[in-house]
CSV table of C-alpha atoms in Angstrom, one decimal:
chain,number,residue,atom,x,y,z
A,1225,UNK,CA,51.6,24.7,41.0
A,1226,UNK,CA,50.0,24.5,37.6
A,1227,UNK,CA,48.0,27.3,36.0
A,1228,UNK,CA,46.9,28.9,32.7
A,1229,UNK,CA,48.0,32.4,31.8
A,1230,UNK,CA,47.9,34.6,28.7
A,1231,UNK,CA,51.2,34.4,26.8
A,1232,UNK,CA,53.7,36.6,28.5
A,1233,UNK,CA,57.3,37.8,28.1
A,1234,UNK,CA,58.0,36.5,31.6
A,1235,UNK,CA,58.1,33.0,30.2
A,1236,UNK,CA,59.9,33.8,26.9
A,1237,UNK,CA,63.0,31.6,27.4
A,1238,UNK,CA,60.9,28.6,28.5
A,1239,UNK,CA,58.5,29.1,25.6
A,1240,UNK,CA,61.3,29.3,23.1
A,1241,UNK,CA,62.8,26.1,24.5
A,1242,UNK,CA,59.4,24.4,24.1
A,1243,UNK,CA,59.1,25.7,20.6
A,1244,UNK,CA,62.5,24.2,19.7
A,1245,UNK,CA,61.2,20.9,21.0
A,1246,UNK,CA,58.1,21.1,18.9
A,1247,UNK,CA,60.1,22.0,15.8
A,1248,UNK,CA,62.6,19.2,16.4
A,1249,UNK,CA,59.6,16.7,16.2
A,1250,UNK,CA,58.4,18.4,13.1
A,1251,UNK,CA,55.5,20.5,14.5
A,1252,UNK,CA,54.8,24.2,14.8
A,1253,UNK,CA,57.2,24.8,11.9
A,1254,UNK,CA,55.2,27.8,10.9
A,1255,UNK,CA,56.9,29.8,13.6
A,1256,UNK,CA,60.2,31.5,12.6
A,1257,UNK,CA,62.3,30.9,15.7
A,1258,UNK,CA,65.0,33.4,15.0
A,1259,UNK,CA,62.4,36.2,14.3
A,1260,UNK,CA,60.5,35.3,17.4
A,1261,UNK,CA,63.6,35.4,19.5
A,1262,UNK,CA,64.5,38.8,18.1
A,1263,UNK,CA,61.1,40.4,18.4
A,1264,UNK,CA,59.1,38.5,21.0
A,1265,UNK,CA,56.9,41.5,21.8
A,1266,UNK,CA,55.6,41.4,18.2
A,1267,UNK,CA,54.7,37.8,18.7
A,1268,UNK,CA,52.9,38.5,21.9
A,1269,UNK,CA,50.9,41.3,20.3
A,1270,UNK,CA,49.8,38.9,17.6
A,1271,UNK,CA,49.0,35.9,19.8
A,1272,UNK,CA,47.2,38.1,22.4
A,1273,UNK,CA,45.3,40.0,19.7
A,1274,UNK,CA,41.7,40.9,20.2
A,1275,UNK,CA,39.7,41.0,17.0
A,1276,UNK,CA,36.5,42.8,16.5
A,1277,UNK,CA,34.2,41.3,14.0
A,1278,UNK,CA,34.9,43.9,11.4
A,1279,UNK,CA,38.7,43.3,11.5
A,1280,UNK,CA,38.6,39.6,11.8
A,1281,UNK,CA,40.1,37.6,8.8
A,1282,UNK,CA,37.6,35.4,6.9
A,1283,UNK,CA,37.0,32.0,8.5
A,1284,UNK,CA,38.4,33.1,11.9
A,1285,UNK,CA,36.3,33.0,15.1
A,1286,UNK,CA,37.1,34.8,18.3
A,1287,UNK,CA,39.5,32.8,20.5
A,1288,UNK,CA,41.6,33.2,23.6
A,1289,UNK,CA,45.1,31.6,23.9
A,1290,UNK,CA,46.7,30.5,27.1
A,1291,UNK,CA,50.0,28.9,28.2
A,1292,UNK,CA,50.1,26.1,30.8
A,1293,UNK,CA,52.8,27.0,33.3
A,1294,UNK,CA,54.3,24.7,36.0
A,1295,UNK,CA,55.7,26.5,39.1
A,1296,UNK,CA,54.9,29.9,40.5
A,1297,UNK,CA,54.2,33.1,38.6
A,1298,UNK,CA,57.8,34.4,38.9
A,1299,UNK,CA,59.7,31.1,38.2
A,1300,UNK,CA,57.3,29.2,36.0
A,1301,UNK,CA,58.1,26.9,33.1
A,1302,UNK,CA,56.1,26.8,29.9
A,1303,UNK,CA,54.5,23.3,29.5
A,1304,UNK,CA,52.1,23.8,26.7
A,1305,UNK,CA,49.5,25.9,25.0
A,1306,UNK,CA,45.7,26.0,24.8
A,1307,UNK,CA,43.3,27.8,22.5
A,1308,UNK,CA,39.6,28.2,23.4
A,1309,UNK,CA,37.4,29.2,20.5
A,1310,UNK,CA,34.4,31.2,21.6
A,1311,UNK,CA,32.2,29.8,18.8
A,1312,UNK,CA,32.4,27.4,15.9
A,1313,UNK,CA,32.3,28.0,12.2
A,1314,UNK,CA,31.6,25.2,9.6
A,1315,UNK,CA,35.2,24.1,9.5
A,1316,UNK,CA,35.7,24.1,13.2
A,1317,UNK,CA,32.5,22.2,13.7
A,1318,UNK,CA,33.8,19.5,11.5
A,1319,UNK,CA,37.5,19.2,12.5
A,1320,UNK,CA,38.7,21.8,14.9
A,1321,UNK,CA,36.4,22.1,17.9
A,1322,UNK,CA,36.2,24.6,20.7
A,1323,UNK,CA,39.5,23.6,22.4
A,1324,UNK,CA,42.9,22.8,21.0
A,1325,UNK,CA,46.0,22.1,23.1
A,1326,UNK,CA,49.6,20.9,22.8
A,1327,UNK,CA,52.0,19.7,25.5
A,1328,UNK,CA,55.7,20.2,24.7
A,1329,UNK,CA,57.4,16.9,24.0
A,1330,UNK,CA,59.7,16.7,27.1
A,1331,UNK,CA,56.6,17.2,29.4
A,1332,UNK,CA,54.3,14.5,27.8
A,1333,UNK,CA,53.1,11.4,29.6
A,1334,UNK,CA,53.0,13.1,33.0
A,1335,UNK,CA,49.3,14.1,33.2
A,1336,UNK,CA,49.7,17.6,31.8
A,1337,UNK,CA,47.3,16.8,28.9
A,1338,UNK,CA,44.6,15.9,31.2
A,1339,UNK,CA,45.1,19.0,33.2
A,1340,UNK,CA,45.3,21.5,30.3
A,1341,UNK,CA,42.1,20.2,28.9
A,1342,UNK,CA,40.4,20.3,32.3
A,1343,UNK,CA,41.5,23.9,32.8
A,1344,UNK,CA,40.5,24.7,29.2
A,1345,UNK,CA,37.0,23.4,29.9
A,1346,UNK,CA,36.7,25.8,32.8
A,1347,UNK,CA,37.7,28.7,30.6
A,1348,UNK,CA,35.1,27.6,28.0
A,1349,UNK,CA,32.5,27.4,30.7
A,1350,UNK,CA,33.3,30.9,31.8
A,1351,UNK,CA,32.6,32.0,28.2
A,1352,UNK,CA,29.1,30.4,28.4
A,1353,UNK,CA,30.0,27.3,26.5
A,1354,UNK,CA,28.1,24.4,28.1
A,1355,UNK,CA,28.9,21.7,25.5
A,1356,UNK,CA,32.4,21.7,24.0
A,1357,UNK,CA,33.6,19.9,20.9
A,1358,UNK,CA,37.1,18.6,21.1
A,1359,UNK,CA,38.8,16.7,18.3
A,1360,UNK,CA,42.0,14.8,17.7
A,1361,UNK,CA,43.7,12.7,15.0
A,1362,UNK,CA,42.7,9.1,15.1
A,1363,UNK,CA,46.4,8.2,15.4
A,1364,UNK,CA,46.9,10.4,18.5
A,1365,UNK,CA,46.0,7.8,21.2
A,1366,UNK,CA,47.3,10.0,24.0
A,1367,UNK,CA,44.9,12.8,23.1
A,1368,UNK,CA,42.1,10.4,22.7
A,1369,UNK,CA,42.6,9.2,26.2
A,1370,UNK,CA,42.9,12.8,27.5
A,1371,UNK,CA,39.6,13.7,25.9
A,1372,UNK,CA,37.8,10.6,27.2
A,1373,UNK,CA,39.3,11.1,30.7
A,1374,UNK,CA,37.7,14.6,30.7
A,1375,UNK,CA,34.3,13.3,29.8
A,1376,UNK,CA,34.5,13.3,26.0
A,1377,UNK,CA,31.7,11.3,24.4
A,1378,UNK,CA,32.7,10.0,20.9
A,1379,UNK,CA,30.4,11.2,18.1
A,1380,UNK,CA,32.1,10.1,14.9
A,1381,UNK,CA,35.3,10.1,12.8
A,1382,UNK,CA,35.4,12.3,9.8
A,1383,UNK,CA,37.7,12.4,6.8
A,1384,UNK,CA,39.8,15.6,6.4
A,1385,UNK,CA,40.5,16.7,2.9
A,1386,UNK,CA,44.1,16.1,2.0
A,1387,UNK,CA,44.8,13.9,5.0
A,1388,UNK,CA,45.0,10.2,5.3
A,1389,UNK,CA,44.1,10.5,9.0
A,1390,UNK,CA,40.6,10.9,10.2
A,1391,UNK,CA,39.6,13.4,12.9
A,1392,UNK,CA,37.8,11.9,16.0
A,1393,UNK,CA,35.0,14.2,17.3
A,1394,UNK,CA,34.0,14.2,20.9
A,1395,UNK,CA,31.5,16.3,22.9
A,1396,UNK,CA,32.0,17.2,26.5
A,1397,UNK,CA,29.2,18.5,28.6
A,1398,UNK,CA,30.6,21.2,30.9
A,1399,UNK,CA,28.8,21.5,34.3
């Protein structure tokens, strides 16, 4: 069984294994693994935060974060993460989109990308989003295929300041 859930201590070890995989490939380096391991509850408070407009940092928008879990609720394994942004600001409209996702390296090329985006589109629809922007780097062929498989209609490629790689922008009508 495959499902989305809010980040939870119940999947701590599996998540930390996944984070090690991401960091070994050079991504998610902003996370301090020893600190996370020592105080996972603090991490969960941060990632599951609920901001009100007054306390929201500048340039942030409301979002909800999920983990993709394979297995049952009691013995599940962390497969990847998903962020659904409830709205877009100027930067997200250009390069970020409504939905961001990552599949841990050892679980890639098995259809999980397709599924996490499909489930993410359902979460976006539940928020009232009927047309979602999803972006990826032009060099990320797997993500491009995932987006197109889920109905993504290519709009354009945009330059990102400080990057040699363009962002591909796709719109998905959610029905």
